[in-house]
């Protein structure tokens, strides 16, 4: 098949005229030296340190790591042992008890100072994201900016949100996926601290270590009670999830890991926020506004669909399939992957590929194998891209890259039928009735977002409430949102308290009658939607 996931660049020329080169000043070695100079307390030699008990600790065994961008070595996580993690949690509780007594005005000032420091070093944080998780430059900078701008909104408006509320009894433990270290994980940590809690974060196993370490170093300098540890989930989960000192567990990741966390929490009665994956779908029903849909399709490939709010499934009315293909295929053919830092001339601005690599070569192989298996079992390949059309350095390792793919009717036996691929693979399902449309859009028992393109307003109003997604857009994509926009999920895509806006503060604080408080969320004993 034409999906290339090999070891080297298929062509020595990136633009058809001359070979591309790495933008001077963006090398990993340069970024690393900047980290050593800026935060020598957190970066030492070729390794990073863990942060706990208010001190950077040279514990844990550093694991080898490579960048998905081109396979070269980068700093790996210092894998902490279980007993050390328990000590770190106990120390965080001591920090929590002191921090919760700090007046709100002082907490606001310290968080604001942290945001100023993050702003000053915005481009270095973004460059680290490029190398560690393969984000294109524009997307990486947006991740940093959303974290900073989002937390500033809370600093300016938290007073009424927290009125009559108090911090939790213990620190908030954060276990998050690798794809949004700043706008999801650091954002949450700073709001949790602003609300009066000490915060603990586990570095995602697959990437983001240096970026998170630098961000936490800047926060720790301003006196925020931050703990950052690295290690395997199996080793650290007992301390980070089940420890009696923990006041809340905040998790972002896949359903399998989320289910294990939920099981560990089941008997503890502990506050929790578990954001899990779901197959986000885009329905097309009684629709003719094709010109408006075409640009939306290309944008769905942003960051290679490695987002919790990506749209990898289109559910299309069979009678409109020919019209859909007429706009879909040109859009997907225009999608261009590439090296996030490759330029034709040293003076050129950094490029804007639609996406770079997947998080690692193992994920790229897994997804490529799933595509091949789906086709072998009957899926129809509508488009199979070729990395030869991308923009890469001469001889570059491409083992973490996958070209765009679109499949019609993946078989029920394929993971692509019911789960999100977390990569640049679209699946398209044809339906003939509204009942089939809803069944196909609800294939994963709950999702975070969905969209429905239809000319019929009455049909949208009738169908949208039956789509099991927290947010449903009409002819446009939905996202996590920022500032006062709420976020959650239906079914198996979410467990625990919803977040966003005031709900994020409520999720990590207690009200005056905490024992009787029913937070908006998806809990085993109830499902409560917030007022919108």
Short mmCIF file of C-alpha atoms in Angstrom, two decimals:
data_model
loop_
_atom_site.label_atom_id
_atom_site.label_comp_id
_atom_site.label_asym_id
_atom_site.label_seq_id
_atom_site.Cartn_x
_atom_site.Cartn_y
_atom_site.Cartn_z
CA UNK A 1 0.00 0.00 0.00
CA UNK A 2 1.09 3.59 -0.50
CA UNK A 3 1.21 4.57 3.17
CA UNK A 4 4.92 4.99 3.84
CA UNK A 5 6.27 4.50 7.33
CA UNK A 6 9.88 3.69 6.62
CA UNK A 7 13.28 4.61 7.93
CA UNK A 8 14.43 7.34 5.58
CA UNK A 9 13.19 10.13 3.37
CA UNK A 10 11.86 8.87 0.01
CA UNK A 11 13.31 11.86 -1.80
CA UNK A 12 16.40 14.04 -1.26
CA UNK A 13 14.54 17.15 -2.31
CA UNK A 14 11.81 18.72 -0.20
CA UNK A 15 10.44 21.28 -2.65
CA UNK A 16 11.36 19.74 -6.01
CA UNK A 17 14.17 22.25 -6.53
CA UNK A 18 16.73 21.93 -3.76
CA UNK A 19 17.11 19.94 -0.55
CA UNK A 20 15.59 21.30 2.62
CA UNK A 21 17.65 22.00 5.71
CA UNK A 22 17.05 22.35 9.44
CA UNK A 23 16.30 25.94 10.36
CA UNK A 24 19.45 27.27 12.07
CA UNK A 25 18.96 27.92 15.76
CA UNK A 26 16.19 25.35 16.15
CA UNK A 27 18.37 22.29 16.73
CA UNK A 28 17.60 20.08 19.72
CA UNK A 29 21.10 20.67 21.07
CA UNK A 30 20.49 24.41 20.95
CA UNK A 31 17.14 24.09 22.74
CA UNK A 32 18.74 21.87 25.39
CA UNK A 33 21.58 24.32 26.03
CA UNK A 34 19.01 27.07 26.47
CA UNK A 35 17.24 24.94 29.09
CA UNK A 36 20.52 24.32 30.95
CA UNK A 37 21.25 28.03 31.01
CA UNK A 38 17.74 29.12 31.97
CA UNK A 39 16.92 26.54 34.66
CA UNK A 40 20.14 24.87 35.86
CA UNK A 41 18.31 23.72 38.99
CA UNK A 42 16.09 21.44 36.86
CA UNK A 43 18.40 20.38 34.01
CA UNK A 44 21.74 18.72 34.73
CA UNK A 45 24.14 17.51 32.06
CA UNK A 46 22.16 15.25 29.75
CA UNK A 47 19.23 14.62 32.10
CA UNK A 48 16.32 16.33 33.80
CA UNK A 49 15.47 16.07 37.49
CA UNK A 50 12.27 15.28 39.37
CA UNK A 51 10.68 18.03 41.46
CA UNK A 52 9.25 17.17 44.88
CA UNK A 53 9.35 18.53 48.41
CA UNK A 54 10.13 21.88 46.84
CA UNK A 55 13.51 20.61 45.57
CA UNK A 56 14.84 19.27 42.29
CA UNK A 57 15.95 15.70 42.96
CA UNK A 58 18.44 13.58 40.99
CA UNK A 59 16.48 10.40 41.66
CA UNK A 60 15.05 7.96 39.19
CA UNK A 61 16.81 6.13 36.37
CA UNK A 62 16.76 8.15 33.10
CA UNK A 63 15.33 6.15 30.23
CA UNK A 64 16.54 6.55 26.65
CA UNK A 65 14.30 8.59 24.36
CA UNK A 66 14.24 9.77 20.77
CA UNK A 67 12.36 12.56 19.04
CA UNK A 68 9.57 11.51 16.68
CA UNK A 69 10.68 14.31 14.33
CA UNK A 70 13.74 12.51 13.00
CA UNK A 71 14.62 9.72 15.44
CA UNK A 72 17.61 11.41 17.08
CA UNK A 73 18.22 10.99 20.84
CA UNK A 74 16.70 13.48 23.31
CA UNK A 75 16.42 13.56 27.10
CA UNK A 76 14.38 10.72 28.56
CA UNK A 77 12.27 10.64 31.74
CA UNK A 78 13.96 9.90 35.08
CA UNK A 79 11.92 6.90 36.14
CA UNK A 80 11.01 7.27 39.81
CA UNK A 81 10.55 4.23 42.04
CA UNK A 82 7.36 3.49 43.93
CA UNK A 83 8.65 4.25 47.43
CA UNK A 84 10.08 7.59 46.32
CA UNK A 85 6.73 8.47 44.77
CA UNK A 86 5.04 7.85 48.13
CA UNK A 87 7.49 10.25 49.78
CA UNK A 88 6.78 12.83 47.08
CA UNK A 89 3.03 12.59 47.70
CA UNK A 90 3.44 13.00 51.46
CA UNK A 91 5.65 16.04 50.90
CA UNK A 92 3.02 17.49 48.57
CA UNK A 93 0.43 17.18 51.33
CA UNK A 94 2.66 19.28 53.58
CA UNK A 95 2.90 21.89 50.82
CA UNK A 96 -0.86 21.71 50.36
CA UNK A 97 -1.61 22.41 54.02
CA UNK A 98 0.59 25.51 53.91
CA UNK A 99 -0.57 26.74 50.51
CA UNK A 100 -4.28 26.53 51.26
CA UNK A 101 -3.74 29.17 53.97
CA UNK A 102 -2.11 31.61 51.53
CA UNK A 103 -4.55 34.48 50.79
CA UNK A 104 -6.15 34.48 47.35
CA UNK A 105 -4.55 37.82 46.47
CA UNK A 106 -1.07 36.38 46.99
CA UNK A 107 -1.93 33.20 45.06
CA UNK A 108 -3.13 35.35 42.17
CA UNK A 109 0.09 37.37 42.23
CA UNK A 110 2.29 34.28 42.19
CA UNK A 111 0.36 32.61 39.38
CA UNK A 112 0.43 35.87 37.40
CA UNK A 113 4.20 36.05 37.86
CA UNK A 114 4.47 32.48 36.58
CA UNK A 115 2.45 33.43 33.51
CA UNK A 116 4.79 36.37 32.87
CA UNK A 117 7.76 33.98 32.99
CA UNK A 118 6.06 31.52 30.66
CA UNK A 119 5.32 34.36 28.26
CA UNK A 120 8.95 35.48 28.31
CA UNK A 121 10.11 31.98 27.34
CA UNK A 122 7.18 31.11 25.10
CA UNK A 123 9.25 30.28 22.01
CA UNK A 124 11.61 27.94 23.87
CA UNK A 125 8.66 26.07 25.37
CA UNK A 126 7.15 25.76 21.89
CA UNK A 127 10.42 24.57 20.36
CA UNK A 128 10.66 21.85 23.02
CA UNK A 129 7.15 20.72 22.07
CA UNK A 130 8.21 20.48 18.42
CA UNK A 131 11.11 18.19 19.24
CA UNK A 132 9.48 16.15 22.00
CA UNK A 133 6.03 15.45 20.56
CA UNK A 134 6.35 16.50 16.92
CA UNK A 135 4.00 19.49 16.92
CA UNK A 136 4.35 21.89 14.00
CA UNK A 137 5.63 25.30 15.08
CA UNK A 138 2.30 27.12 14.74
CA UNK A 139 0.48 24.43 16.71
CA UNK A 140 3.18 24.31 19.39
CA UNK A 141 3.06 28.06 19.93
CA UNK A 142 -0.74 27.91 20.09
CA UNK A 143 -0.48 25.24 22.81
CA UNK A 144 1.70 27.53 24.93
CA UNK A 145 -0.43 30.60 24.24
CA UNK A 146 -3.68 28.85 25.15
CA UNK A 147 -2.22 27.81 28.49
CA UNK A 148 -1.07 31.34 29.30
CA UNK A 149 -4.17 33.16 28.05
CA UNK A 150 -6.53 30.65 29.63
CA UNK A 151 -4.97 30.88 33.09
CA UNK A 152 -4.86 34.70 32.90
CA UNK A 153 -8.63 34.61 32.44
CA UNK A 154 -8.92 32.69 35.71
CA UNK A 155 -6.54 35.04 37.53
CA UNK A 156 -8.70 37.98 36.51
CA UNK A 157 -12.05 36.36 37.26
CA UNK A 158 -11.61 33.70 39.95
CA UNK A 159 -12.97 35.73 42.88
CA UNK A 160 -16.70 35.03 42.28
CA UNK A 161 -15.92 31.44 41.19
CA UNK A 162 -14.27 30.63 44.50
CA UNK A 163 -16.52 32.65 46.81
CA UNK A 164 -17.71 30.43 49.67
CA UNK A 165 -15.47 27.55 48.56
CA UNK A 166 -12.27 26.10 50.04
CA UNK A 167 -9.40 24.01 48.69
CA UNK A 168 -9.66 20.23 48.79
CA UNK A 169 -8.31 18.26 51.78
CA UNK A 170 -5.27 17.16 49.78
CA UNK A 171 -3.30 17.93 46.60
CA UNK A 172 -4.57 17.33 43.08
CA UNK A 173 -2.82 14.50 41.21
CA UNK A 174 -2.58 14.99 37.44
CA UNK A 175 -1.97 12.14 35.00
CA UNK A 176 -2.27 13.44 31.45
CA UNK A 177 -1.57 12.33 27.90
CA UNK A 178 1.35 13.70 25.94
CA UNK A 179 -0.44 15.66 23.21
CA UNK A 180 -1.21 18.94 25.02
CA UNK A 181 1.35 19.43 27.81
CA UNK A 182 0.75 23.16 28.11
CA UNK A 183 -2.85 24.01 27.19
CA UNK A 184 -4.31 21.01 29.04
CA UNK A 185 -1.86 19.88 31.75
CA UNK A 186 -0.04 23.08 32.76
CA UNK A 187 -3.27 25.04 32.38
CA UNK A 188 -5.05 22.69 34.78
CA UNK A 189 -2.16 22.68 37.26
CA UNK A 190 -2.01 26.47 37.49
CA UNK A 191 -5.77 26.82 37.96
CA UNK A 192 -5.69 24.11 40.62
CA UNK A 193 -2.92 26.02 42.44
CA UNK A 194 -4.80 29.29 42.03
CA UNK A 195 -7.77 27.65 43.75
CA UNK A 196 -5.58 26.83 46.76
CA UNK A 197 -4.32 23.32 46.07
CA UNK A 198 -0.85 21.87 45.84
CA UNK A 199 -0.47 20.03 42.53
CA UNK A 200 1.29 16.87 41.46
CA UNK A 201 1.89 15.94 37.83
CA UNK A 202 3.23 12.80 36.23
CA UNK A 203 5.24 13.44 33.09
CA UNK A 204 3.54 11.69 30.14
CA UNK A 205 5.54 8.59 29.26
CA UNK A 206 5.62 9.35 25.54
CA UNK A 207 6.81 12.96 25.52
CA UNK A 208 6.79 16.51 26.83
CA UNK A 209 9.39 16.00 29.56
CA UNK A 210 11.66 19.02 28.93
CA UNK A 211 8.76 21.37 28.20
CA UNK A 212 6.94 20.42 31.40
CA UNK A 213 10.15 20.54 33.43
CA UNK A 214 10.91 24.07 32.25
CA UNK A 215 7.33 25.21 32.91
CA UNK A 216 7.41 23.72 36.42
CA UNK A 217 10.81 25.28 37.11
CA UNK A 218 9.38 28.70 36.29
CA UNK A 219 6.35 28.02 38.50
CA UNK A 220 8.44 26.72 41.40
CA UNK A 221 10.58 29.87 41.31
CA UNK A 222 7.43 31.89 42.01
CA UNK A 223 6.64 29.75 45.04
CA UNK A 224 3.89 27.58 43.57
CA UNK A 225 3.51 24.17 45.29
CA UNK A 226 4.30 22.04 42.24
CA UNK A 227 5.49 18.43 42.17
CA UNK A 228 6.65 16.84 38.87
CA UNK A 229 7.60 13.16 38.71
CA UNK A 230 8.34 10.65 35.97
CA UNK A 231 7.80 6.92 35.85
CA UNK A 232 5.59 4.12 34.64
CA UNK A 233 1.90 4.17 35.43
CA UNK A 234 2.13 0.72 36.99
CA UNK A 235 4.86 1.86 39.37
CA UNK A 236 3.39 5.20 40.34
CA UNK A 237 -0.38 4.63 40.25
CA UNK A 238 -0.53 3.35 43.84
CA UNK A 239 0.96 6.64 45.04
CA UNK A 240 -0.60 9.06 42.54
CA UNK A 241 -4.10 7.55 42.52
CA UNK A 242 -4.75 5.59 45.70
CA UNK A 243 -2.72 7.50 48.30
CA UNK A 244 -5.01 8.78 51.08
CA UNK A 245 -3.21 12.14 50.90
CA UNK A 246 -4.57 12.82 47.39
CA UNK A 247 -7.60 15.12 47.28
CA UNK A 248 -8.47 14.67 43.58
CA UNK A 249 -7.24 12.68 40.60
CA UNK A 250 -7.31 14.40 37.21
CA UNK A 251 -6.68 12.05 34.28
CA UNK A 252 -6.55 12.64 30.51
CA UNK A 253 -5.90 9.64 28.28
CA UNK A 254 -7.20 6.44 26.74
CA UNK A 255 -10.13 4.34 27.87
CA UNK A 256 -8.09 1.31 28.94
CA UNK A 257 -5.86 3.28 31.28
CA UNK A 258 -8.79 5.44 32.38
CA UNK A 259 -10.78 2.35 33.29
CA UNK A 260 -7.93 1.11 35.48
CA UNK A 261 -7.76 4.48 37.23
CA UNK A 262 -11.55 4.44 37.70
CA UNK A 263 -11.38 0.94 39.17
CA UNK A 264 -8.69 2.05 41.60
CA UNK A 265 -10.86 4.99 42.66
CA UNK A 266 -14.12 3.05 42.89
CA UNK A 267 -13.97 2.31 46.61
CA UNK A 268 -12.16 5.44 47.74
CA UNK A 269 -14.86 8.07 47.24
CA UNK A 270 -12.17 10.41 45.96
CA UNK A 271 -12.88 13.45 43.76
CA UNK A 272 -11.94 12.66 40.17
CA UNK A 273 -11.89 14.06 36.64
CA UNK A 274 -11.27 11.36 34.03
CA UNK A 275 -11.27 12.52 30.42
CA UNK A 276 -11.12 9.51 28.11
CA UNK A 277 -11.16 8.96 24.39
CA UNK A 278 -14.23 8.55 22.22
CA UNK A 279 -14.85 8.29 18.49
CA UNK A 280 -15.85 11.83 17.54
CA UNK A 281 -18.04 11.79 14.45
CA UNK A 282 -19.22 14.21 11.77
CA UNK A 283 -22.60 13.46 10.25
CA UNK A 284 -23.81 14.63 6.83
CA UNK A 285 -27.59 14.49 6.32
CA UNK A 286 -29.86 16.33 3.85
CA UNK A 287 -27.01 18.71 3.13
CA UNK A 288 -25.99 20.82 0.14
CA UNK A 289 -23.54 23.44 1.51
CA UNK A 290 -20.50 21.67 0.13
CA UNK A 291 -18.33 24.75 -0.40
CA UNK A 292 -18.44 25.47 3.34
CA UNK A 293 -17.56 21.87 4.25
CA UNK A 294 -14.42 21.58 2.09
CA UNK A 295 -12.10 23.81 4.19
CA UNK A 296 -13.38 22.21 7.40
CA UNK A 297 -12.27 18.78 6.14
CA UNK A 298 -8.67 19.87 5.67
CA UNK A 299 -8.56 21.48 9.11
CA UNK A 300 -9.64 18.22 10.71
CA UNK A 301 -6.13 16.90 9.88
CA UNK A 302 -4.48 19.54 12.08
CA UNK A 303 -1.74 17.92 14.18
CA UNK A 304 -2.40 14.62 12.40
CA UNK A 305 -5.69 14.15 14.29
CA UNK A 306 -3.72 13.53 17.49
CA UNK A 307 -6.27 15.44 19.55
CA UNK A 308 -9.02 14.32 21.88
CA UNK A 309 -11.42 16.46 19.83
CA UNK A 310 -10.28 15.26 16.39
CA UNK A 311 -12.88 14.06 13.86
CA UNK A 312 -11.75 10.75 12.33
CA UNK A 313 -15.22 9.45 11.33
CA UNK A 314 -17.64 10.85 8.74
CA UNK A 315 -21.14 9.39 8.65
CA UNK A 316 -22.62 10.28 5.26
CA UNK A 317 -26.08 9.90 3.76
CA UNK A 318 -25.69 7.42 0.92
CA UNK A 319 -27.61 9.55 -1.59
CA UNK A 320 -25.15 12.42 -0.96
CA UNK A 321 -21.99 10.31 -1.14
CA UNK A 322 -20.97 11.40 -4.66
CA UNK A 323 -21.28 15.07 -3.73
CA UNK A 324 -19.41 14.46 -0.49
CA UNK A 325 -16.52 12.78 -2.32
CA UNK A 326 -16.32 15.68 -4.77
CA UNK A 327 -15.29 17.99 -1.91
CA UNK A 328 -13.68 15.47 0.43
CA UNK A 329 -11.08 13.97 -1.92
CA UNK A 330 -9.55 17.28 -3.12
CA UNK A 331 -9.38 18.41 0.51
CA UNK A 332 -7.62 15.31 1.80
CA UNK A 333 -5.26 15.25 -1.20
CA UNK A 334 -4.13 18.75 -0.30
CA UNK A 335 -3.05 17.72 3.20
CA UNK A 336 0.74 17.88 3.51
CA UNK A 337 2.86 16.28 6.24
CA UNK A 338 6.43 17.33 6.83
CA UNK A 339 9.37 18.02 9.12
CA UNK A 340 8.22 20.85 11.42
CA UNK A 341 11.55 22.72 11.22
CA UNK A 342 12.64 22.12 7.60
CA UNK A 343 13.21 25.18 5.40
CA UNK A 344 14.58 25.81 1.93
CA UNK A 345 16.71 28.75 3.00
CA UNK A 346 18.10 29.65 6.44
CA UNK A 347 16.29 33.00 6.30
CA UNK A 348 12.90 31.40 5.65
CA UNK A 349 10.18 31.42 8.29
CA UNK A 350 9.39 28.06 9.83
CA UNK A 351 7.05 25.96 7.69
CA UNK A 352 3.38 25.23 8.30
CA UNK A 353 2.82 21.56 7.42
CA UNK A 354 -0.63 20.24 8.22
CA UNK A 355 1.06 17.83 10.60
CA UNK A 356 4.40 16.30 11.45
CA UNK A 357 5.12 12.86 12.90
CA UNK A 358 2.96 10.73 15.13
CA UNK A 359 4.15 10.48 18.71
CA UNK A 360 6.55 7.62 17.95
CA UNK A 361 7.48 4.97 15.41
CA UNK A 362 5.60 2.26 17.32
CA UNK A 363 2.33 4.20 17.00
CA UNK A 364 2.98 4.80 13.31
CA UNK A 365 3.51 1.08 12.72
CA UNK A 366 0.44 0.15 14.76
CA UNK A 367 -1.76 2.51 12.77
CA UNK A 368 -0.30 1.42 9.43
CA UNK A 369 -0.93 -2.22 10.37
CA UNK A 370 -4.53 -1.40 11.37
CA UNK A 371 -5.12 0.26 8.00
CA UNK A 372 -3.68 -2.74 6.14
CA UNK A 373 -5.75 -5.17 8.20
CA UNK A 374 -8.97 -3.16 7.64
CA UNK A 375 -8.41 -3.16 3.88
CA UNK A 376 -7.64 -6.87 3.93
CA UNK A 377 -10.98 -7.44 5.71
CA UNK A 378 -13.03 -5.42 3.26
CA UNK A 379 -12.58 -1.69 3.87
CA UNK A 380 -12.36 0.29 0.63
CA UNK A 381 -9.38 2.66 0.35
CA UNK A 382 -10.65 5.98 -1.00
CA UNK A 383 -7.33 7.78 -0.55
CA UNK A 384 -3.84 6.62 0.36
CA UNK A 385 -1.31 9.38 0.64
CA UNK A 386 2.40 9.13 -0.03
CA UNK A 387 5.14 10.61 2.15
CA UNK A 388 7.07 11.31 -1.02
CA UNK A 389 4.77 14.31 -1.39
CA UNK A 390 5.79 15.69 2.02
CA UNK A 391 8.53 18.14 2.97
CA UNK A 392 11.46 16.37 4.63
CA UNK A 393 15.20 16.64 5.07
CA UNK A 394 17.47 14.53 2.84
CA UNK A 395 17.84 11.05 4.30
CA UNK A 396 15.60 11.86 7.26
CA UNK A 397 14.23 9.05 9.42
CA UNK A 398 10.49 8.83 8.68
CA UNK A 399 9.59 5.92 10.93
CA UNK A 400 7.13 8.02 12.97
CA UNK A 401 5.32 9.51 9.97
CA UNK A 402 2.11 8.26 8.33
CA UNK A 403 0.56 9.77 5.21
CA UNK A 404 -3.19 10.59 5.18
CA UNK A 405 -5.57 7.69 4.59
CA UNK A 406 -9.33 7.51 4.02
CA UNK A 407 -11.24 4.22 4.23
CA UNK A 408 -14.85 3.46 3.36
CA UNK A 409 -16.79 1.11 5.64
CA UNK A 410 -14.15 -0.32 8.00
CA UNK A 411 -15.25 -3.81 9.10
CA UNK A 412 -16.70 -4.23 12.61
CA UNK A 413 -13.73 -6.43 13.51
CA UNK A 414 -11.31 -3.54 12.96
CA UNK A 415 -10.30 -1.15 15.77
CA UNK A 416 -10.87 1.62 13.22
CA UNK A 417 -14.58 0.81 13.29
CA UNK A 418 -15.20 1.76 16.92
CA UNK A 419 -12.13 3.59 18.32
CA UNK A 420 -10.31 6.78 17.44
CA UNK A 421 -7.08 6.12 15.51
CA UNK A 422 -5.15 9.07 16.97
CA UNK A 423 -3.50 9.56 13.61
CA UNK A 424 -4.26 10.86 10.07
CA UNK A 425 -6.77 8.16 9.17
CA UNK A 426 -10.39 8.91 8.28
CA UNK A 427 -13.14 6.33 8.10
CA UNK A 428 -16.39 6.95 6.25
CA UNK A 429 -19.64 5.11 6.88
CA UNK A 430 -22.72 5.34 4.60
CA UNK A 431 -26.25 5.35 6.02
CA UNK A 432 -29.78 5.50 4.62
CA UNK A 433 -31.97 6.39 7.58
CA UNK A 434 -31.87 8.71 10.58
CA UNK A 435 -31.74 5.68 12.86
CA UNK A 436 -28.66 4.40 11.05
CA UNK A 437 -27.11 7.87 11.20
CA UNK A 438 -27.49 8.03 14.97
CA UNK A 439 -26.27 4.47 15.49
CA UNK A 440 -23.14 5.16 13.44
CA UNK A 441 -22.47 8.47 15.17
CA UNK A 442 -22.80 6.80 18.58
CA UNK A 443 -20.58 3.83 17.73
CA UNK A 444 -18.15 4.32 20.62
CA UNK A 445 -20.66 4.65 23.50
CA UNK A 446 -19.99 8.29 24.15
CA UNK A 447 -17.76 10.99 22.73
CA UNK A 448 -16.42 14.42 23.61
CA UNK A 449 -17.54 16.27 20.47
CA UNK A 450 -19.57 15.69 17.32
CA UNK A 451 -20.88 17.72 14.40
CA UNK A 452 -23.84 17.44 12.06
CA UNK A 453 -24.03 19.15 8.67
CA UNK A 454 -27.62 19.53 7.53
CA UNK A 455 -29.68 22.16 5.73
CA UNK A 456 -32.73 21.20 7.78
CA UNK A 457 -32.79 23.14 11.05
CA UNK A 458 -35.65 21.02 12.37
CA UNK A 459 -33.65 17.86 11.66
CA UNK A 460 -30.67 19.24 13.53
CA UNK A 461 -32.80 20.16 16.55
CA UNK A 462 -34.32 16.69 16.51
CA UNK A 463 -31.11 14.69 15.99
CA UNK A 464 -28.47 16.63 17.92
CA UNK A 465 -29.82 15.74 21.40
CA UNK A 466 -29.64 12.06 20.44
CA UNK A 467 -25.94 12.24 19.56
CA UNK A 468 -23.98 11.09 22.62
CA UNK A 469 -21.36 13.81 22.65
CA UNK A 470 -20.88 16.59 25.18
CA UNK A 471 -20.69 19.21 22.43
CA UNK A 472 -22.45 19.02 19.07
CA UNK A 473 -21.75 21.56 16.34
CA UNK A 474 -23.92 22.36 13.36
CA UNK A 475 -21.72 22.31 10.27
CA UNK A 476 -18.60 23.24 12.22
CA UNK A 477 -16.16 21.45 14.52
CA UNK A 478 -16.25 21.74 18.30
CA UNK A 479 -13.24 21.82 20.61
CA UNK A 480 -12.37 21.73 24.30
CA UNK A 481 -12.82 25.48 24.36
CA UNK A 482 -11.18 28.07 26.55
CA UNK A 483 -12.07 30.35 29.42
CA UNK A 484 -15.79 30.10 30.24
CA UNK A 485 -16.57 27.26 27.81
CA UNK A 486 -17.51 24.05 29.59
CA UNK A 487 -16.13 20.62 28.70
CA UNK A 488 -16.98 17.02 29.46
CA UNK A 489 -18.13 13.83 27.80
CA UNK A 490 -20.95 11.30 27.56
CA UNK A 491 -20.88 7.57 28.11
CA UNK A 492 -17.48 5.96 28.43
CA UNK A 493 -15.65 9.09 27.24
CA UNK A 494 -15.79 10.78 30.66
CA UNK A 495 -15.98 9.87 34.32
CA UNK A 496 -16.30 12.32 37.17
CA UNK A 497 -16.61 16.09 37.32
CA UNK A 498 -16.95 18.23 34.20
CA UNK A 499 -14.53 21.13 33.75
CA UNK A 500 -14.13 24.44 31.92
CA UNK A 501 -15.01 27.89 33.16
CA UNK A 502 -16.35 27.95 36.70
CA UNK A 503 -16.69 24.15 36.70
CA UNK A 504 -12.91 23.67 36.71
CA UNK A 505 -12.67 25.66 39.94
CA UNK A 506 -15.65 23.84 41.46
CA UNK A 507 -14.11 20.49 40.56
CA UNK A 508 -11.02 21.20 42.71
CA UNK A 509 -12.67 22.95 45.66
CA UNK A 510 -15.32 22.15 48.24
CA UNK A 511 -18.48 24.13 48.85
CA UNK A 512 -19.95 24.96 52.27
CA UNK A 513 -21.88 21.68 52.30
CA UNK A 514 -19.29 19.48 50.64
CA UNK A 515 -20.82 16.17 51.72
CA UNK A 516 -24.08 17.02 49.96
CA UNK A 517 -22.69 18.79 46.91
CA UNK A 518 -23.52 17.28 43.52
CA UNK A 519 -21.01 18.51 40.97
CA UNK A 520 -22.00 18.53 37.29
CA UNK A 521 -20.41 15.44 35.80
CA UNK A 522 -20.71 11.81 34.80
CA UNK A 523 -20.60 9.69 37.94
CA UNK A 524 -21.59 6.04 38.58
CA UNK A 525 -24.51 7.15 40.73
CA UNK A 526 -25.69 10.11 38.65
CA UNK A 527 -25.20 12.15 35.46
CA UNK A 528 -25.71 15.89 35.91
CA UNK A 529 -25.41 18.30 33.01
CA UNK A 530 -24.45 21.89 33.84
CA UNK A 531 -26.65 24.83 33.07
CA UNK A 532 -25.50 26.45 29.85
#
